[in-house]
PDB file of C-alpha atoms in Angstrom:
ATOM      1  CA  UNK A   1       9.566  12.328 -85.315  1.00 68.00           C
ATOM      2  CA  UNK A   2      11.569  11.434 -88.470  1.00 67.00           C
ATOM      3  CA  UNK A   3       8.851   8.971 -89.492  1.00 73.00           C
ATOM      4  CA  UNK A   4       6.000  11.376 -88.823  1.00 74.00           C
ATOM      5  CA  UNK A   5       7.823  14.218 -90.587  1.00 72.00           C
ATOM      6  CA  UNK A   6       8.231  11.984 -93.643  1.00 71.00           C
ATOM      7  CA  UNK A   7       4.410  10.918 -93.579  1.00 79.00           C
ATOM      8  CA  UNK A   8       3.301  14.526 -93.400  1.00 81.00           C
ATOM      9  CA  UNK A   9       5.123  15.482 -96.587  1.00 79.00           C
ATOM     10  CA  UNK A  10       2.995  13.115 -98.727  1.00 82.00           C
ATOM     11  CA  UNK A  11      -0.254  14.747 -98.041  1.00 84.00           C
ATOM     12  CA  UNK A  12       1.351  18.337 -98.199  1.00 85.00           C
ATOM     13  CA  UNK A  13       2.795  17.449-101.733  1.00 85.00           C
ATOM     14  CA  UNK A  14      -0.977  16.395-102.832  1.00 86.00           C
ATOM     15  CA  UNK A  15      -2.386  19.606-101.507  1.00 88.00           C
ATOM     16  CA  UNK A  16       0.108  21.585-103.394  1.00 84.00           C
ATOM     17  CA  UNK A  17      -0.366  19.743-106.765  1.00 87.00           C
ATOM     18  CA  UNK A  18      -4.175  20.053-106.352  1.00 87.00           C
ATOM     19  CA  UNK A  19      -3.859  23.917-105.654  1.00 87.00           C
ATOM     20  CA  UNK A  20      -1.798  24.471-108.673  1.00 84.00           C
ATOM     21  CA  UNK A  21      -4.617  22.879-110.637  1.00 85.00           C
ATOM     22  CA  UNK A  22      -7.287  25.590-109.308  1.00 83.00           C
ATOM     23  CA  UNK A  23      -8.832  27.806-111.649  1.00 84.00           C
ATOM     24  CA  UNK A  24      -7.268  31.407-112.410  1.00 83.00           C
ATOM     25  CA  UNK A  25     -10.261  32.876-110.595  1.00 81.00           C
ATOM     26  CA  UNK A  26      -9.230  31.185-107.368  1.00 82.00           C
ATOM     27  CA  UNK A  27      -5.528  32.248-107.697  1.00 81.00           C
ATOM     28  CA  UNK A  28      -5.687  34.346-104.536  1.00 78.00           C
ATOM     29  CA  UNK A  29      -6.865  31.385-102.625  1.00 84.00           C
ATOM     30  CA  UNK A  30      -4.086  29.216-104.342  1.00 84.00           C
ATOM     31  CA  UNK A  31      -1.194  31.616-103.319  1.00 84.00           C
ATOM     32  CA  UNK A  32      -2.172  31.446 -99.857  1.00 83.00           C
ATOM     33  CA  UNK A  33      -2.437  27.725 -99.567  1.00 87.00           C
ATOM     34  CA  UNK A  34       1.018  27.220-101.614  1.00 85.00           C
ATOM     35  CA  UNK A  35       2.492  29.565 -99.167  1.00 83.00           C
ATOM     36  CA  UNK A  36       1.218  27.647 -96.034  1.00 83.00           C
ATOM     37  CA  UNK A  37       2.366  24.257 -97.452  1.00 85.00           C
ATOM     38  CA  UNK A  38       5.765  25.877 -98.157  1.00 82.00           C
ATOM     39  CA  UNK A  39       5.949  27.015 -94.546  1.00 75.00           C
ATOM     40  CA  UNK A  40       4.963  23.479 -93.418  1.00 81.00           C
ATOM     41  CA  UNK A  41       7.578  21.960 -95.465  1.00 77.00           C
ATOM     42  CA  UNK A  42      10.239  24.359 -94.089  1.00 73.00           C
ATOM     43  CA  UNK A  43       9.086  23.313 -90.431  1.00 70.00           C
ATOM     44  CA  UNK A  44       9.487  19.536 -91.318  1.00 74.00           C
ATOM     45  CA  UNK A  45      12.922  20.511 -92.827  1.00 73.00           C
ATOM     46  CA  UNK A  46      13.923  21.893 -89.488  1.00 64.00           C
ATOM     47  CA  UNK A  47      12.946  18.821 -87.603  1.00 70.00           C
ATOM     48  CA  UNK A  48      14.738  16.575 -90.122  1.00 71.00           C
ATOM     49  CA  UNK A  49      17.814  18.939 -89.926  1.00 67.00           C
ATOM     50  CA  UNK A  50      18.019  18.544 -86.221  1.00 63.00           C
ATOM     51  CA  UNK A  51      17.463  14.750 -86.330  1.00 68.00           C
ATOM     52  CA  UNK A  52      19.888  14.137 -89.002  1.00 70.00           C
ATOM     53  CA  UNK A  53      23.097  12.463 -87.931  1.00 71.00           C
ATOM     54  CA  UNK A  54      26.323  13.757 -89.507  1.00 70.00           C
ATOM     55  CA  UNK A  55      28.420  11.389 -91.621  1.00 71.00           C
ATOM     56  CA  UNK A  56      31.947  11.724 -90.444  1.00 76.00           C
ATOM     57  CA  UNK A  57      33.072   9.573 -93.554  1.00 77.00           C
ATOM     58  CA  UNK A  58      32.083  12.573 -95.857  1.00 77.00           C
ATOM     59  CA  UNK A  59      34.141  15.143 -93.981  1.00 89.00           C
ATOM     60  CA  UNK A  60      36.664  17.222 -96.158  1.00 93.00           C
ATOM     61  CA  UNK A  61      39.038  20.008 -95.851  1.00 95.00           C
ATOM     62  CA  UNK A  62      36.937  23.441 -95.794  1.00 94.00           C
ATOM     63  CA  UNK A  63      37.657  26.928 -95.913  1.00 95.00           C
ATOM     64  CA  UNK A  64      35.652  29.218 -93.417  1.00 96.00           C
ATOM     65  CA  UNK A  65      36.507  32.057 -95.741  1.00 96.00           C
ATOM     66  CA  UNK A  66      34.917  30.484 -98.409  1.00 96.00           C
ATOM     67  CA  UNK A  67      31.790  29.305 -96.699  1.00 95.00           C
ATOM     68  CA  UNK A  68      31.344  32.749 -94.984  1.00 96.00           C
ATOM     69  CA  UNK A  69      32.017  34.584 -98.262  1.00 95.00           C
ATOM     70  CA  UNK A  70      29.209  32.452 -99.976  1.00 93.00           C
ATOM     71  CA  UNK A  71      26.730  33.101 -97.121  1.00 93.00           C
ATOM     72  CA  UNK A  72      27.309  36.811 -96.889  1.00 94.00           C
ATOM     73  CA  UNK A  73      26.799  37.147-100.745  1.00 90.00           C
ATOM     74  CA  UNK A  74      23.475  35.078-100.593  1.00 87.00           C
ATOM     75  CA  UNK A  75      22.026  36.516 -97.443  1.00 88.00           C
ATOM     76  CA  UNK A  76      23.184  40.203 -98.100  1.00 81.00           C
ATOM     77  CA  UNK A  77      21.904  42.494-100.756  1.00 73.00           C
ATOM     78  CA  UNK A  78      20.948  46.026-101.585  1.00 70.00           C
ATOM     79  CA  UNK A  79      18.556  46.494 -98.685  1.00 74.00           C
ATOM     80  CA  UNK A  80      20.736  44.171 -96.351  1.00 78.00           C
ATOM     81  CA  UNK A  81      24.422  45.252 -96.026  1.00 82.00           C
ATOM     82  CA  UNK A  82      26.548  42.563 -94.287  1.00 92.00           C
ATOM     83  CA  UNK A  83      30.328  43.719 -93.493  1.00 94.00           C
ATOM     84  CA  UNK A  84      32.732  40.855 -94.025  1.00 95.00           C
ATOM     85  CA  UNK A  85      36.151  40.972 -92.628  1.00 96.00           C
ATOM     86  CA  UNK A  86      38.017  37.668 -93.359  1.00 96.00           C
ATOM     87  CA  UNK A  87      41.363  36.949 -91.985  1.00 95.00           C
ATOM     88  CA  UNK A  88      43.775  36.884 -94.850  1.00 89.00           C
ATOM     89  CA  UNK A  89      45.368  33.574 -94.060  1.00 87.00           C
ATOM     90  CA  UNK A  90      43.297  30.882 -92.205  1.00 93.00           C
ATOM     91  CA  UNK A  91      43.931  27.171 -91.816  1.00 95.00           C
ATOM     92  CA  UNK A  92      41.292  24.661 -93.233  1.00 96.00           C
ATOM     93  CA  UNK A  93      38.815  22.827 -90.969  1.00 96.00           C
ATOM     94  CA  UNK A  94      37.437  19.490 -91.749  1.00 95.00           C
ATOM     95  CA  UNK A  95      33.666  18.788 -91.944  1.00 93.00           C
ATOM     96  CA  UNK A  96      30.454  18.584 -94.087  1.00 88.00           C
ATOM     97  CA  UNK A  97      30.282  21.637 -96.016  1.00 88.00           C
ATOM     98  CA  UNK A  98      26.554  21.614 -96.327  1.00 83.00           C
ATOM     99  CA  UNK A  99      26.129  21.036 -92.381  1.00 85.00           C
ATOM    100  CA  UNK A 100      28.773  23.758 -91.476  1.00 91.00           C
ATOM    101  CA  UNK A 101      27.105  26.167 -94.145  1.00 90.00           C
ATOM    102  CA  UNK A 102      23.705  25.535 -92.684  1.00 87.00           C
ATOM    103  CA  UNK A 103      24.719  26.196 -89.079  1.00 90.00           C
ATOM    104  CA  UNK A 104      26.547  29.530 -89.989  1.00 94.00           C
ATOM    105  CA  UNK A 105      23.659  30.495 -92.125  1.00 91.00           C
ATOM    106  CA  UNK A 106      21.147  29.998 -89.406  1.00 88.00           C
ATOM    107  CA  UNK A 107      23.363  32.604 -87.147  1.00 93.00           C
ATOM    108  CA  UNK A 108      23.486  35.235 -89.977  1.00 93.00           C
ATOM    109  CA  UNK A 109      19.754  34.904 -90.944  1.00 89.00           C
ATOM    110  CA  UNK A 110      19.033  35.364 -87.168  1.00 87.00           C
ATOM    111  CA  UNK A 111      21.309  38.482 -87.222  1.00 90.00           C
ATOM    112  CA  UNK A 112      19.859  39.845 -90.297  1.00 89.00           C
ATOM    113  CA  UNK A 113      16.316  39.477 -88.746  1.00 86.00           C
ATOM    114  CA  UNK A 114      17.125  41.339 -85.589  1.00 83.00           C
ATOM    115  CA  UNK A 115      20.116  43.388 -86.357  1.00 81.00           C
ATOM    116  CA  UNK A 116      18.529  46.640 -86.994  1.00 84.00           C
ATOM    117  CA  UNK A 117      20.330  46.998 -90.302  1.00 82.00           C
ATOM    118  CA  UNK A 118      23.849  46.288 -89.356  1.00 88.00           C
ATOM    119  CA  UNK A 119      25.472  42.732 -89.521  1.00 93.00           C
ATOM    120  CA  UNK A 120      28.933  41.891 -89.435  1.00 95.00           C
ATOM    121  CA  UNK A 121      30.939  38.377 -90.434  1.00 97.00           C
ATOM    122  CA  UNK A 122      34.470  37.880 -89.268  1.00 97.00           C
ATOM    123  CA  UNK A 123      36.804  35.007 -89.640  1.00 97.00           C
ATOM    124  CA  UNK A 124      39.952  34.168 -87.823  1.00 97.00           C
ATOM    125  CA  UNK A 125      42.370  32.031 -85.888  1.00 96.00           C
ATOM    126  CA  UNK A 126      43.284  31.627 -82.216  1.00 95.00           C
ATOM    127  CA  UNK A 127      46.614  32.823 -81.292  1.00 94.00           C
ATOM    128  CA  UNK A 128      48.008  29.089 -81.039  1.00 94.00           C
ATOM    129  CA  UNK A 129      46.726  28.492 -84.447  1.00 92.00           C
ATOM    130  CA  UNK A 130      44.511  25.380 -83.146  1.00 94.00           C
ATOM    131  CA  UNK A 131      41.118  26.717 -83.866  1.00 96.00           C
ATOM    132  CA  UNK A 132      39.627  28.518 -86.844  1.00 97.00           C
ATOM    133  CA  UNK A 133      36.469  30.789 -85.974  1.00 97.00           C
ATOM    134  CA  UNK A 134      33.594  32.710 -87.439  1.00 97.00           C
ATOM    135  CA  UNK A 135      31.819  35.491 -85.561  1.00 97.00           C
ATOM    136  CA  UNK A 136      28.519  36.938 -86.467  1.00 96.00           C
ATOM    137  CA  UNK A 137      27.560  40.320 -84.740  1.00 95.00           C
ATOM    138  CA  UNK A 138      24.483  42.564 -85.035  1.00 92.00           C
ATOM    139  CA  UNK A 139      23.176  45.787 -83.515  1.00 90.00           C
ATOM    140  CA  UNK A 140      19.751  44.246 -82.391  1.00 87.00           C
ATOM    141  CA  UNK A 141      18.280  44.487 -78.823  1.00 84.00           C
ATOM    142  CA  UNK A 142      20.352  41.822 -77.564  1.00 83.00           C
ATOM    143  CA  UNK A 143      18.844  39.346 -74.972  1.00 84.00           C
ATOM    144  CA  UNK A 144      18.615  39.062 -71.142  1.00 83.00           C
ATOM    145  CA  UNK A 145      21.812  37.508 -69.843  1.00 82.00           C
ATOM    146  CA  UNK A 146      19.969  34.876 -67.807  1.00 79.00           C
ATOM    147  CA  UNK A 147      18.174  33.833 -71.100  1.00 80.00           C
ATOM    148  CA  UNK A 148      21.462  33.309 -73.031  1.00 79.00           C
ATOM    149  CA  UNK A 149      22.120  29.690 -71.815  1.00 75.00           C
ATOM    150  CA  UNK A 150      18.675  28.619 -73.014  1.00 77.00           C
ATOM    151  CA  UNK A 151      19.113  29.718 -76.635  1.00 80.00           C
ATOM    152  CA  UNK A 152      20.219  26.500 -77.745  1.00 77.00           C
ATOM    153  CA  UNK A 153      17.754  24.350 -75.945  1.00 74.00           C
ATOM    154  CA  UNK A 154      15.176  22.656 -78.493  1.00 64.00           C
ATOM    155  CA  UNK A 155      11.917  23.966 -78.811  1.00 56.00           C
ATOM    156  CA  UNK A 156      12.879  27.303 -77.064  1.00 55.00           C
ATOM    157  CA  UNK A 157      10.586  29.951 -78.251  1.00 49.00           C
ATOM    158  CA  UNK A 158       9.215  33.450 -77.279  1.00 41.00           C
ATOM    159  CA  UNK A 159      10.643  37.099 -76.903  1.00 45.00           C
ATOM    160  CA  UNK A 160      13.177  35.990 -74.465  1.00 45.00           C
ATOM    161  CA  UNK A 161      14.742  33.404 -76.789  1.00 43.00           C
ATOM    162  CA  UNK A 162      15.608  35.758 -79.808  1.00 49.00           C
ATOM    163  CA  UNK A 163      15.617  33.978 -82.993  1.00 45.00           C
ATOM    164  CA  UNK A 164      13.975  30.677 -81.924  1.00 43.00           C
ATOM    165  CA  UNK A 165      10.576  31.465 -83.275  1.00 48.00           C
ATOM    166  CA  UNK A 166       8.777  28.947 -85.462  1.00 48.00           C
ATOM    167  CA  UNK A 167       9.862  25.498 -84.553  1.00 47.00           C
ATOM    168  CA  UNK A 168      12.402  26.614 -81.896  1.00 54.00           C
ATOM    169  CA  UNK A 169      14.971  24.675 -83.573  1.00 65.00           C
ATOM    170  CA  UNK A 170      17.220  27.029 -85.488  1.00 72.00           C
ATOM    171  CA  UNK A 171      19.927  27.645 -82.769  1.00 84.00           C
ATOM    172  CA  UNK A 172      19.395  24.062 -81.477  1.00 82.00           C
ATOM    173  CA  UNK A 173      20.409  22.821 -85.014  1.00 82.00           C
ATOM    174  CA  UNK A 174      23.430  25.242 -84.924  1.00 88.00           C
ATOM    175  CA  UNK A 175      24.631  23.700 -81.764  1.00 89.00           C
ATOM    176  CA  UNK A 176      24.063  20.109 -82.842  1.00 87.00           C
ATOM    177  CA  UNK A 177      25.966  20.613 -86.096  1.00 88.00           C
ATOM    178  CA  UNK A 178      28.881  22.269 -84.205  1.00 92.00           C
ATOM    179  CA  UNK A 179      29.205  19.513 -81.606  1.00 91.00           C
ATOM    180  CA  UNK A 180      29.144  17.011 -84.239  1.00 89.00           C
ATOM    181  CA  UNK A 181      32.303  18.586 -85.706  1.00 92.00           C
ATOM    182  CA  UNK A 182      33.890  18.790 -82.320  1.00 93.00           C
ATOM    183  CA  UNK A 183      33.474  22.535 -82.269  1.00 95.00           C
ATOM    184  CA  UNK A 184      32.024  25.186 -79.813  1.00 95.00           C
ATOM    185  CA  UNK A 185      29.527  27.928 -80.138  1.00 93.00           C
ATOM    186  CA  UNK A 186      28.847  30.784 -77.878  1.00 92.00           C
ATOM    187  CA  UNK A 187      26.572  33.899 -77.826  1.00 92.00           C
ATOM    188  CA  UNK A 188      27.096  36.967 -75.786  1.00 92.00           C
ATOM    189  CA  UNK A 189      25.877  40.593 -75.447  1.00 92.00           C
ATOM    190  CA  UNK A 190      27.917  43.090 -77.324  1.00 91.00           C
ATOM    191  CA  UNK A 191      28.799  46.267 -75.221  1.00 88.00           C
ATOM    192  CA  UNK A 192      27.946  48.423 -78.145  1.00 87.00           C
ATOM    193  CA  UNK A 193      24.439  46.508 -78.400  1.00 86.00           C
ATOM    194  CA  UNK A 194      23.252  43.478 -80.164  1.00 89.00           C
ATOM    195  CA  UNK A 195      24.472  40.008 -80.148  1.00 91.00           C
ATOM    196  CA  UNK A 196      27.859  38.381 -80.903  1.00 94.00           C
ATOM    197  CA  UNK A 197      27.820  34.649 -81.936  1.00 94.00           C
ATOM    198  CA  UNK A 198      31.152  32.825 -82.463  1.00 96.00           C
ATOM    199  CA  UNK A 199      31.676  29.201 -83.729  1.00 96.00           C
ATOM    200  CA  UNK A 200      35.093  27.568 -83.504  1.00 97.00           C
ATOM    201  CA  UNK A 201      36.487  24.391 -85.220  1.00 96.00           C
ATOM    202  CA  UNK A 202      39.568  22.537 -84.724  1.00 95.00           C
ATOM    203  CA  UNK A 203      42.111  23.579 -87.670  1.00 95.00           C
ATOM    204  CA  UNK A 204      43.428  20.670 -89.631  1.00 91.00           C
ATOM    205  CA  UNK A 205      46.750  19.584 -88.381  1.00 79.00           C
ATOM    206  CA  UNK A 206      49.791  20.528 -90.647  1.00 64.00           C
ATOM    207  CA  UNK A 207      46.853  21.984 -92.904  1.00 51.00           C
ATOM    208  CA  UNK A 208      47.545  24.471 -95.676  1.00 49.00           C
ATOM    209  CA  UNK A 209      46.875  28.080 -95.015  1.00 42.00           C
ATOM    210  CA  UNK A 210      44.361  29.032 -97.401  1.00 42.00           C
ATOM    211  CA  UNK A 211      43.885  32.575 -98.871  1.00 39.00           C
ATOM    212  CA  UNK A 212      40.296  33.874 -99.377  1.00 42.00           C
ATOM    213  CA  UNK A 213      38.764  34.016-102.736  1.00 42.00           C
ATOM    214  CA  UNK A 214      38.650  37.210-104.451  1.00 39.00           C
TER     215      UNK A 214
END
């Protein structure tokens, strides 16, 4: 899969370059072709992210408050309001900043897509201070209880697997990244409607408590 995904990108790049050289009269065609090639590249990226092993040697102390704040800022905006409720003091976790951010971003993007205009991101610690966590909640349609366990299966698609359109790898990537960091992820229906996703990671032992950025 990795080899094929890499090979496909070569002709896609040629198509993109050729399209950009089309005459202005054909710009309406060029825009469609460029959009299609970008979509194909995104699908390939999904495959590569799922297959990519995590490099534990690159792990570093991370603040979930910082990561969540960055994601809320980048994914929210004028038309999309994301409530953010960080815990004032939270211990660091250890991991790959790029991978952790990708996993949580996937959950936030999924919530924004189906959240009916309301999304909330919260951070916190377990009572014993051994785990740091992030929750992503929305006010969307939720999902049938018997389908929840299938959400993290690779290539799960369709209306019964909310948020798994396209390659069907979005939530599978989340599960894989979290597992590689010795964490856990769960999804449940909210009593108020919509879904609640929670990811938890082991806190750094004897780690420094970090204040959220302002």
